[in-house]
PDB file of C-alpha atoms and ligand atoms in Angstrom:
ATOM      1  CA  MET A   1      24.587  17.056 129.496  1.00  0.00           C
ATOM      2  CA  THR A   2      24.173  18.157 125.920  1.00  0.00           C
ATOM      3  CA  LEU A   3      27.225  18.079 123.657  1.00  0.00           C
ATOM      4  CA  GLU A   4      27.306  20.021 120.450  1.00  0.00           C
ATOM      5  CA  VAL A   5      30.049  19.723 117.897  1.00  0.00           C
ATOM      6  CA  GLU A   6      29.734  22.326 115.154  1.00  0.00           C
ATOM      7  CA  ASP A   7      31.791  22.297 111.962  1.00  0.00           C
ATOM      8  CA  VAL A   8      34.899  21.016 113.636  1.00  0.00           C
ATOM      9  CA  HIS A   9      38.098  20.872 111.597  1.00  0.00           C
ATOM     10  CA  ALA A  10      41.224  19.119 112.896  1.00  0.00           C
ATOM     11  CA  TYR A  11      44.637  18.316 111.537  1.00  0.00           C
ATOM     12  CA  TYR A  12      47.522  15.933 112.268  1.00  0.00           C
ATOM     13  CA  GLY A  13      50.397  18.075 111.025  1.00  0.00           C
ATOM     14  CA  ARG A  14      49.329  19.107 107.557  1.00  0.00           C
ATOM     15  CA  SER A  15      46.824  16.356 107.160  1.00  0.00           C
ATOM     16  CA  HIS A  16      43.303  17.740 107.247  1.00  0.00           C
ATOM     17  CA  VAL A  17      41.551  14.884 109.068  1.00  0.00           C
ATOM     18  CA  LEU A  18      38.312  16.328 110.301  1.00  0.00           C
ATOM     19  CA  GLN A  19      36.655  18.411 107.609  1.00  0.00           C
ATOM     20  CA  GLY A  20      33.656  19.939 109.313  1.00  0.00           C
ATOM     21  CA  ILE A  21      32.142  17.421 111.784  1.00  0.00           C
ATOM     22  CA  THR A  22      28.751  18.509 113.110  1.00  0.00           C
ATOM     23  CA  LEU A  23      26.900  16.380 115.612  1.00  0.00           C
ATOM     24  CA  THR A  24      24.792  16.617 118.731  1.00  0.00           C
ATOM     25  CA  VAL A  25      24.356  14.333 121.718  1.00  0.00           C
ATOM     26  CA  ASP A  26      21.374  15.314 123.737  1.00  0.00           C
ATOM     27  CA  ASP A  27      21.153  14.896 127.470  1.00  0.00           C
ATOM     28  CA  GLY A  28      20.517  11.250 128.358  1.00  0.00           C
ATOM     29  CA  GLU A  29      20.956   9.963 124.801  1.00  0.00           C
ATOM     30  CA  THR A  30      23.327   7.245 123.515  1.00  0.00           C
ATOM     31  CA  VAL A  31      24.654   8.170 120.136  1.00  0.00           C
ATOM     32  CA  ALA A  32      26.756   5.936 117.906  1.00  0.00           C
ATOM     33  CA  LEU A  33      29.520   7.358 115.775  1.00  0.00           C
ATOM     34  CA  LEU A  34      30.236   4.995 112.902  1.00  0.00           C
ATOM     35  CA  GLY A  35      32.396   4.843 109.843  1.00  0.00           C
ATOM     36  CA  ARG A  36      35.111   2.819 108.210  1.00  0.00           C
ATOM     37  CA  ASN A  37      38.714   2.610 109.427  1.00  0.00           C
ATOM     38  CA  GLY A  38      40.329   6.003 109.279  1.00  0.00           C
ATOM     39  CA  ALA A  39      37.088   7.918 108.853  1.00  0.00           C
ATOM     40  CA  GLY A  40      37.925  10.100 111.839  1.00  0.00           C
ATOM     41  CA  LYS A  41      35.893   8.587 114.730  1.00  0.00           C
ATOM     42  CA  THR A  42      38.764   8.606 117.280  1.00  0.00           C
ATOM     43  CA  THR A  43      39.896  12.012 116.135  1.00  0.00           C
ATOM     44  CA  THR A  44      36.423  13.401 116.672  1.00  0.00           C
ATOM     45  CA  MET A  45      36.530  12.268 120.292  1.00  0.00           C
ATOM     46  CA  ARG A  46      40.081  13.593 120.710  1.00  0.00           C
ATOM     47  CA  SER A  47      38.945  16.944 119.365  1.00  0.00           C
ATOM     48  CA  ILE A  48      36.008  17.036 121.811  1.00  0.00           C
ATOM     49  CA  VAL A  49      38.350  16.491 124.785  1.00  0.00           C
ATOM     50  CA  GLY A  50      41.089  18.798 123.476  1.00  0.00           C
ATOM     51  CA  LEU A  51      43.721  16.133 122.754  1.00  0.00           C
ATOM     52  CA  THR A  52      43.649  17.073 119.073  1.00  0.00           C
ATOM     53  CA  PRO A  53      42.239  20.605 119.397  1.00  0.00           C
ATOM     54  CA  PRO A  54      39.953  21.802 116.642  1.00  0.00           C
ATOM     55  CA  ARG A  55      41.458  24.440 114.347  1.00  0.00           C
ATOM     56  CA  ARG A  56      37.982  25.626 113.354  1.00  0.00           C
ATOM     57  CA  GLY A  57      34.460  25.155 114.614  1.00  0.00           C
ATOM     58  CA  SER A  58      33.170  24.813 118.152  1.00  0.00           C
ATOM     59  CA  VAL A  59      32.467  22.299 120.850  1.00  0.00           C
ATOM     60  CA  THR A  60      29.936  23.203 123.536  1.00  0.00           C
ATOM     61  CA  LEU A  61      28.690  21.509 126.697  1.00  0.00           C
ATOM     62  CA  ASP A  62      25.227  22.666 127.771  1.00  0.00           C
ATOM     63  CA  GLY A  63      25.854  25.745 125.602  1.00  0.00           C
ATOM     64  CA  ASP A  64      29.245  26.599 127.123  1.00  0.00           C
ATOM     65  CA  ARG A  65      32.023  26.772 124.554  1.00  0.00           C
ATOM     66  CA  ILE A  66      34.931  24.537 125.554  1.00  0.00           C
ATOM     67  CA  THR A  67      36.819  24.654 122.237  1.00  0.00           C
ATOM     68  CA  GLY A  68      40.540  25.007 122.796  1.00  0.00           C
ATOM     69  CA  ARG A  69      40.396  24.482 126.547  1.00  0.00           C
ATOM     70  CA  PRO A  70      43.010  22.166 128.004  1.00  0.00           C
ATOM     71  CA  THR A  71      42.052  18.524 128.395  1.00  0.00           C
ATOM     72  CA  TYR A  72      42.127  18.500 132.128  1.00  0.00           C
ATOM     73  CA  ARG A  73      39.635  21.350 132.284  1.00  0.00           C
ATOM     74  CA  ILE A  74      37.283  19.554 129.872  1.00  0.00           C
ATOM     75  CA  ALA A  75      37.561  16.428 131.995  1.00  0.00           C
ATOM     76  CA  ARG A  76      36.636  18.473 135.054  1.00  0.00           C
ATOM     77  CA  ARG A  77      33.441  19.516 133.312  1.00  0.00           C
ATOM     78  CA  GLY A  78      32.450  15.839 133.400  1.00  0.00           C
ATOM     79  CA  VAL A  79      33.541  14.642 129.987  1.00  0.00           C
ATOM     80  CA  ALA A  80      35.026  11.168 130.470  1.00  0.00           C
ATOM     81  CA  PHE A  81      36.952   9.829 127.449  1.00  0.00           C
ATOM     82  CA  VAL A  82      37.516   6.096 127.511  1.00  0.00           C
ATOM     83  CA  PRO A  83      40.092   5.333 124.843  1.00  0.00           C
ATOM     84  CA  SER A  84      40.308   1.931 123.096  1.00  0.00           C
ATOM     85  CA  GLY A  85      43.030  -0.468 124.010  1.00  0.00           C
ATOM     86  CA  ARG A  86      44.658  -1.217 127.328  1.00  0.00           C
ATOM     87  CA  ARG A  87      45.261   1.872 129.304  1.00  0.00           C
ATOM     88  CA  ALA A  88      44.564   1.418 132.990  1.00  0.00           C
ATOM     89  CA  TYR A  89      47.461   2.145 135.303  1.00  0.00           C
ATOM     90  CA  GLY A  90      49.441  -1.051 134.973  1.00  0.00           C
ATOM     91  CA  SER A  91      51.498  -1.167 138.136  1.00  0.00           C
ATOM     92  CA  LEU A  92      48.646  -0.178 140.457  1.00  0.00           C
ATOM     93  CA  THR A  93      46.120  -2.734 141.659  1.00  0.00           C
ATOM     94  CA  VAL A  94      42.528  -2.693 140.593  1.00  0.00           C
ATOM     95  CA  ARG A  95      41.633  -1.385 144.077  1.00  0.00           C
ATOM     96  CA  GLN A  96      44.126   1.456 143.853  1.00  0.00           C
ATOM     97  CA  ASN A  97      42.860   2.349 140.346  1.00  0.00           C
ATOM     98  CA  LEU A  98      39.336   2.561 141.633  1.00  0.00           C
ATOM     99  CA  ALA A  99      40.379   4.587 144.703  1.00  0.00           C
ATOM    100  CA  LEU A 100      42.081   7.137 142.443  1.00  0.00           C
ATOM    101  CA  SER A 101      38.935   7.620 140.434  1.00  0.00           C
ATOM    102  CA  VAL A 102      36.786   8.077 143.588  1.00  0.00           C
ATOM    103  CA  ARG A 103      39.105  10.828 144.675  1.00  0.00           C
ATOM    104  CA  LYS A 104      38.723  12.535 141.303  1.00  0.00           C
ATOM    105  CA  GLY A 105      34.941  12.126 141.347  1.00  0.00           C
ATOM    106  CA  ARG A 106      32.682  15.081 141.554  1.00  0.00           C
ATOM    107  CA  GLY A 107      30.043  14.788 144.197  1.00  0.00           C
ATOM    108  CA  SER A 108      26.764  14.881 142.257  1.00  0.00           C
ATOM    109  CA  GLY A 109      27.232  12.782 139.080  1.00  0.00           C
ATOM    110  CA  ALA A 110      29.619  10.222 140.586  1.00  0.00           C
ATOM    111  CA  TRP A 111      28.384   6.687 140.973  1.00  0.00           C
ATOM    112  CA  PRO A 112      28.930   5.272 144.408  1.00  0.00           C
ATOM    113  CA  MET A 113      31.479   2.436 144.648  1.00  0.00           C
ATOM    114  CA  GLU A 114      28.866  -0.107 145.754  1.00  0.00           C
ATOM    115  CA  ARG A 115      26.821   0.630 142.694  1.00  0.00           C
ATOM    116  CA  VAL A 116      29.813   0.309 140.377  1.00  0.00           C
ATOM    117  CA  LEU A 117      30.853  -2.949 141.997  1.00  0.00           C
ATOM    118  CA  GLY A 118      27.285  -4.137 141.654  1.00  0.00           C
ATOM    119  CA  MET A 119      27.572  -3.507 137.891  1.00  0.00           C
ATOM    120  CA  PHE A 120      30.979  -5.146 137.725  1.00  0.00           C
ATOM    121  CA  PRO A 121      31.179  -7.800 140.519  1.00  0.00           C
ATOM    122  CA  LYS A 122      34.247  -9.288 138.922  1.00  0.00           C
ATOM    123  CA  LEU A 123      36.283  -6.261 139.886  1.00  0.00           C
ATOM    124  CA  ALA A 124      35.727  -7.035 143.599  1.00  0.00           C
ATOM    125  CA  GLU A 125      37.143 -10.435 143.017  1.00  0.00           C
ATOM    126  CA  ILE A 126      40.256  -9.228 141.323  1.00  0.00           C
ATOM    127  CA  ALA A 127      40.770  -6.120 143.494  1.00  0.00           C
ATOM    128  CA  ASP A 128      44.297  -7.040 144.499  1.00  0.00           C
ATOM    129  CA  ARG A 129      45.597  -7.806 141.020  1.00  0.00           C
ATOM    130  CA  ARG A 130      47.805  -5.342 139.188  1.00  0.00           C
ATOM    131  CA  ALA A 131      45.859  -3.750 136.360  1.00  0.00           C
ATOM    132  CA  GLY A 132      48.635  -4.444 133.819  1.00  0.00           C
ATOM    133  CA  PHE A 133      47.996  -8.201 134.212  1.00  0.00           C
ATOM    134  CA  LEU A 134      44.235  -8.115 133.549  1.00  0.00           C
ATOM    135  CA  SER A 135      42.643  -9.643 130.516  1.00  0.00           C
ATOM    136  CA  GLY A 136      41.244  -7.331 127.844  1.00  0.00           C
ATOM    137  CA  GLY A 137      37.795  -7.730 129.123  1.00  0.00           C
ATOM    138  CA  GLU A 138      38.798  -7.038 132.731  1.00  0.00           C
ATOM    139  CA  GLN A 139      40.648  -3.933 131.618  1.00  0.00           C
ATOM    140  CA  GLN A 140      37.571  -2.743 129.783  1.00  0.00           C
ATOM    141  CA  MET A 141      35.510  -3.220 132.954  1.00  0.00           C
ATOM    142  CA  LEU A 142      38.070  -1.321 134.947  1.00  0.00           C
ATOM    143  CA  LYS A 143      38.115   1.580 132.527  1.00  0.00           C
ATOM    144  CA  LEU A 144      34.340   1.826 132.542  1.00  0.00           C
ATOM    145  CA  ALA A 145      34.203   1.521 136.325  1.00  0.00           C
ATOM    146  CA  ARG A 146      36.750   4.286 136.683  1.00  0.00           C
ATOM    147  CA  ALA A 147      34.868   6.529 134.322  1.00  0.00           C
ATOM    148  CA  LEU A 148      31.612   6.012 136.235  1.00  0.00           C
ATOM    149  CA  LEU A 149      33.268   6.646 139.594  1.00  0.00           C
ATOM    150  CA  SER A 150      34.653   9.930 138.303  1.00  0.00           C
ATOM    151  CA  GLY A 151      31.110  11.332 137.928  1.00  0.00           C
ATOM    152  CA  PRO A 152      30.809  11.676 134.199  1.00  0.00           C
ATOM    153  CA  ARG A 153      28.176  13.886 132.658  1.00  0.00           C
ATOM    154  CA  ILE A 154      28.986  12.459 129.230  1.00  0.00           C
ATOM    155  CA  LEU A 155      30.922   9.259 128.456  1.00  0.00           C
ATOM    156  CA  LEU A 156      32.931   9.056 125.197  1.00  0.00           C
ATOM    157  CA  LEU A 157      33.543   5.367 124.537  1.00  0.00           C
ATOM    158  CA  ASP A 158      36.020   4.643 121.732  1.00  0.00           C
ATOM    159  CA  GLU A 159      35.557   1.075 120.390  1.00  0.00           C
ATOM    160  CA  PRO A 160      34.867  -0.588 123.639  1.00  0.00           C
ATOM    161  CA  THR A 161      34.504  -4.020 122.056  1.00  0.00           C
ATOM    162  CA  GLU A 162      37.934  -3.917 120.471  1.00  0.00           C
ATOM    163  CA  GLY A 163      39.809  -7.114 121.240  1.00  0.00           C
ATOM    164  CA  LEU A 164      37.050  -8.579 123.444  1.00  0.00           C
ATOM    165  CA  SER A 165      35.801 -12.149 123.202  1.00  0.00           C
ATOM    166  CA  PRO A 166      32.181 -12.598 122.122  1.00  0.00           C
ATOM    167  CA  ALA A 167      31.170 -13.399 125.723  1.00  0.00           C
ATOM    168  CA  ILE A 168      32.610 -10.221 127.083  1.00  0.00           C
ATOM    169  CA  VAL A 169      31.047  -8.276 124.202  1.00  0.00           C
ATOM    170  CA  GLY A 170      27.729  -9.632 125.498  1.00  0.00           C
ATOM    171  CA  ASP A 171      28.509  -8.269 128.996  1.00  0.00           C
ATOM    172  CA  LEU A 172      29.431  -4.921 127.512  1.00  0.00           C
ATOM    173  CA  GLY A 173      26.050  -4.878 125.784  1.00  0.00           C
ATOM    174  CA  ARG A 174      24.377  -5.338 129.188  1.00  0.00           C
ATOM    175  CA  TRP A 175      26.357  -2.476 130.631  1.00  0.00           C
ATOM    176  CA  LEU A 176      25.515  -0.230 127.723  1.00  0.00           C
ATOM    177  CA  ALA A 177      21.806  -1.095 128.202  1.00  0.00           C
ATOM    178  CA  ILE A 178      22.111  -0.100 131.841  1.00  0.00           C
ATOM    179  CA  LEU A 179      23.790   3.191 131.005  1.00  0.00           C
ATOM    180  CA  ARG A 180      20.958   3.902 128.514  1.00  0.00           C
ATOM    181  CA  GLU A 181      18.303   3.084 131.128  1.00  0.00           C
ATOM    182  CA  GLU A 182      20.076   5.312 133.661  1.00  0.00           C
ATOM    183  CA  LYS A 183      20.003   8.080 131.078  1.00  0.00           C
ATOM    184  CA  VAL A 184      23.773   8.517 131.095  1.00  0.00           C
ATOM    185  CA  THR A 185      24.750  10.628 128.057  1.00  0.00           C
ATOM    186  CA  VAL A 186      27.010   8.445 125.813  1.00  0.00           C
ATOM    187  CA  LEU A 187      28.854   8.860 122.556  1.00  0.00           C
ATOM    188  CA  ILE A 188      30.174   5.529 121.308  1.00  0.00           C
ATOM    189  CA  THR A 189      32.282   4.529 118.309  1.00  0.00           C
ATOM    190  CA  GLU A 190      32.342   0.996 117.068  1.00  0.00           C
ATOM    191  CA  GLN A 191      33.725  -1.159 114.238  1.00  0.00           C
ATOM    192  CA  ASN A 192      30.887  -3.417 115.158  1.00  0.00           C
ATOM    193  CA  ALA A 193      28.168  -1.070 113.941  1.00  0.00           C
ATOM    194  CA  LEU A 194      25.191  -3.350 114.548  1.00  0.00           C
ATOM    195  CA  PHE A 195      26.344  -3.830 118.086  1.00  0.00           C
ATOM    196  CA  ALA A 196      26.497  -0.132 118.832  1.00  0.00           C
ATOM    197  CA  LEU A 197      23.230   0.586 117.037  1.00  0.00           C
ATOM    198  CA  GLN A 198      21.505  -1.936 119.266  1.00  0.00           C
ATOM    199  CA  TYR A 199      22.168   0.325 122.268  1.00  0.00           C
ATOM    200  CA  ALA A 200      21.981   3.728 120.636  1.00  0.00           C
ATOM    201  CA  ASP A 201      19.125   6.154 120.110  1.00  0.00           C
ATOM    202  CA  ARG A 202      20.724   7.746 117.027  1.00  0.00           C
ATOM    203  CA  GLY A 203      23.751   7.273 114.816  1.00  0.00           C
ATOM    204  CA  TYR A 204      26.035   9.330 112.676  1.00  0.00           C
ATOM    205  CA  ILE A 205      28.037   7.882 109.862  1.00  0.00           C
ATOM    206  CA  ILE A 206      31.238   9.718 109.006  1.00  0.00           C
ATOM    207  CA  GLU A 207      33.379   9.444 106.001  1.00  0.00           C
ATOM    208  CA  LYS A 208      36.685  11.231 105.351  1.00  0.00           C
ATOM    209  CA  GLY A 209      36.179  13.461 108.339  1.00  0.00           C
ATOM    210  CA  ALA A 210      32.664  14.639 107.661  1.00  0.00           C
ATOM    211  CA  VAL A 211      29.180  13.437 108.518  1.00  0.00           C
ATOM    212  CA  ARG A 212      27.666  11.635 105.614  1.00  0.00           C
ATOM    213  CA  HIS A 213      24.456  10.508 107.168  1.00  0.00           C
ATOM    214  CA  HIS A 214      22.588  10.600 110.431  1.00  0.00           C
ATOM    215  CA  ALA A 215      19.379   9.002 111.492  1.00  0.00           C
ATOM    216  CA  PRO A 216      17.630   7.168 114.345  1.00  0.00           C
ATOM    217  CA  ALA A 217      19.511   3.927 115.222  1.00  0.00           C
ATOM    218  CA  ASP A 218      16.757   1.587 114.086  1.00  0.00           C
ATOM    219  CA  GLU A 219      16.617   3.307 110.701  1.00  0.00           C
ATOM    220  CA  LEU A 220      20.334   2.827 110.245  1.00  0.00           C
ATOM    221  CA  ARG A 221      20.102  -0.754 111.350  1.00  0.00           C
ATOM    222  CA  ASP A 222      17.437  -1.504 108.766  1.00  0.00           C
ATOM    223  CA  SER A 223      18.887   0.361 105.871  1.00  0.00           C
ATOM    224  CA  ALA A 224      20.378  -1.912 103.245  1.00  0.00           C
ATOM    225  CA  GLU A 225      22.530   0.891 101.878  1.00  0.00           C
ATOM    226  CA  ILE A 226      23.983   1.649 105.245  1.00  0.00           C
ATOM    227  CA  ARG A 227      24.632  -1.973 106.045  1.00  0.00           C
ATOM    228  CA  THR A 228      26.444  -2.367 102.755  1.00  0.00           C
ATOM    229  CA  TYR A 229      28.429   0.800 103.351  1.00  0.00           C
ATOM    230  CA  LEU A 230      29.445  -0.350 106.809  1.00  0.00           C
ATOM    231  CA  GLY A 231      30.339  -3.782 105.559  1.00  0.00           C
ATOM    232  CA  VAL A 232      27.688  -5.476 107.615  1.00  0.00           C
ATOM    233  CA  GLY A 233      26.384  -8.744 106.133  1.00  0.00           C
ATOM    234  CA  ALA A 234      22.661  -8.837 105.232  1.00  0.00           C
ATOM    235  CA  ASP A 235      22.156 -11.783 107.593  1.00  0.00           C
ATOM    236  CA  ALA A 236      23.836 -10.145 110.567  1.00  0.00           C
TER     237      ALA A 236
HETATM  238  N1  LIG B 301      48.623  10.539 115.244  1.00  0.00           N
HETATM  239  C1  LIG B 301      48.313  10.632 113.925  1.00  0.00           C
HETATM  240  N2  LIG B 301      49.131  11.283 113.052  1.00  0.00           N
HETATM  241  C2  LIG B 301      48.825  11.320 111.736  1.00  0.00           C
HETATM  242  N3  LIG B 301      47.674  10.863 111.243  1.00  0.00           N
HETATM  243  C3  LIG B 301      46.832  10.238 112.059  1.00  0.00           C
HETATM  244  C4  LIG B 301      47.096  10.110 113.448  1.00  0.00           C
HETATM  245  N4  LIG B 301      46.018   9.451 113.997  1.00  0.00           N
HETATM  246  C5  LIG B 301      45.184   9.203 113.046  1.00  0.00           C
HETATM  247  N5  LIG B 301      45.626   9.705 111.828  1.00  0.00           N
HETATM  248  C6  LIG B 301      44.927   9.675 110.527  1.00  0.00           C
HETATM  249  O1  LIG B 301      43.713  10.393 110.679  1.00  0.00           O
HETATM  250  C7  LIG B 301      42.670   9.735 110.004  1.00  0.00           C
HETATM  251  C8  LIG B 301      41.506   9.510 111.042  1.00  0.00           C
HETATM  252  O2  LIG B 301      41.979   8.602 112.004  1.00  0.00           O
HETATM  253  P1  LIG B 301      41.035   8.149 113.201  1.00  0.00           P
HETATM  254  O3  LIG B 301      41.953   7.374 114.089  1.00  0.00           O
HETATM  255  O4  LIG B 301      40.309   9.252 113.723  1.00  0.00           O
HETATM  256  O5  LIG B 301      40.036   7.173 112.447  1.00  0.00           O
HETATM  257  P2  LIG B 301      39.014   6.153 113.037  1.00  0.00           P
HETATM  258  O6  LIG B 301      37.672   6.386 112.407  1.00  0.00           O
HETATM  259  O7  LIG B 301      39.036   6.215 114.529  1.00  0.00           O
HETATM  260  O8  LIG B 301      39.519   4.712 112.542  1.00  0.00           O
HETATM  261  P3  LIG B 301      39.544   3.289 113.199  1.00  0.00           P
HETATM  262  O9  LIG B 301      38.162   2.720 112.935  1.00  0.00           O
HETATM  263  O10 LIG B 301      40.624   2.555 112.488  1.00  0.00           O
HETATM  264  O11 LIG B 301      39.803   3.474 114.711  1.00  0.00           O
HETATM  265  C9  LIG B 301      43.209   8.502 109.369  1.00  0.00           C
HETATM  266  O12 LIG B 301      43.568   8.785 108.034  1.00  0.00           O
HETATM  267  C10 LIG B 301      44.508   8.169 110.151  1.00  0.00           C
HETATM  268  O13 LIG B 301      45.440   7.578 109.438  1.00  0.00           O
HETATM  269 MG1  LIG B 302      39.519   4.810 115.974  1.00  0.00          MG
END
């Protein structure tokens, strides 16, 4: 599905955090949303899903305006927000977590369980463990699996590599490559800009709640100015 964010402004109390964010994610694209700490990446995602509703501007899905709708209705339209950090249902087992997502899944876009377990075979091995005791990498797997089972039409991934070991980051890269091949529509934020740009078609760089630059991913990867801005070493 196509997501269009147009001149979105959002606040935390009186603090004007998003100051006119405009971006598009076309159907089947992976788009990276980059910027320094506090630039407004997470808030942009929260605004899209209605957790921090925009005070101005609009968010549309395939041309339908969803601005100001409640979060559960936006989720029902197939927008799957995967927040950073550990947030799976801790006291439920992995199997129970997955079953819940299957129940929520919408027929057409939902990935079948076999396909999801094929992508994350480890989840079958740890099916009877309580989600709260999983490692960071296992939790990330579970969150992604749950999102895919729910039949997303667009995935919003907020810093999926946060807290993961390099080996698991490598796995995550393979999953992102699969999502891209499968033409799943993805918006991803990352501290690790070069990692995200490896799997993205295009990227936006935001600063102080507004888009400062956008370009094809390979252009951003190769730009010395952008690399300096994002704090990426020249040899990375
Ligand atoms: N709940 C909140 N209440 C007040 N201010 C907040 C809240 N959450 C974030 N902010 C502020 O809003 C601004 C944007 O934060 P946001 O979390 O969107 O940035 P970010 O780009 O995701 O940063 P990071 O890379 O650190 O995750 C920051 O100045 C932050 O301090
Ligand atoms: Mg953030």
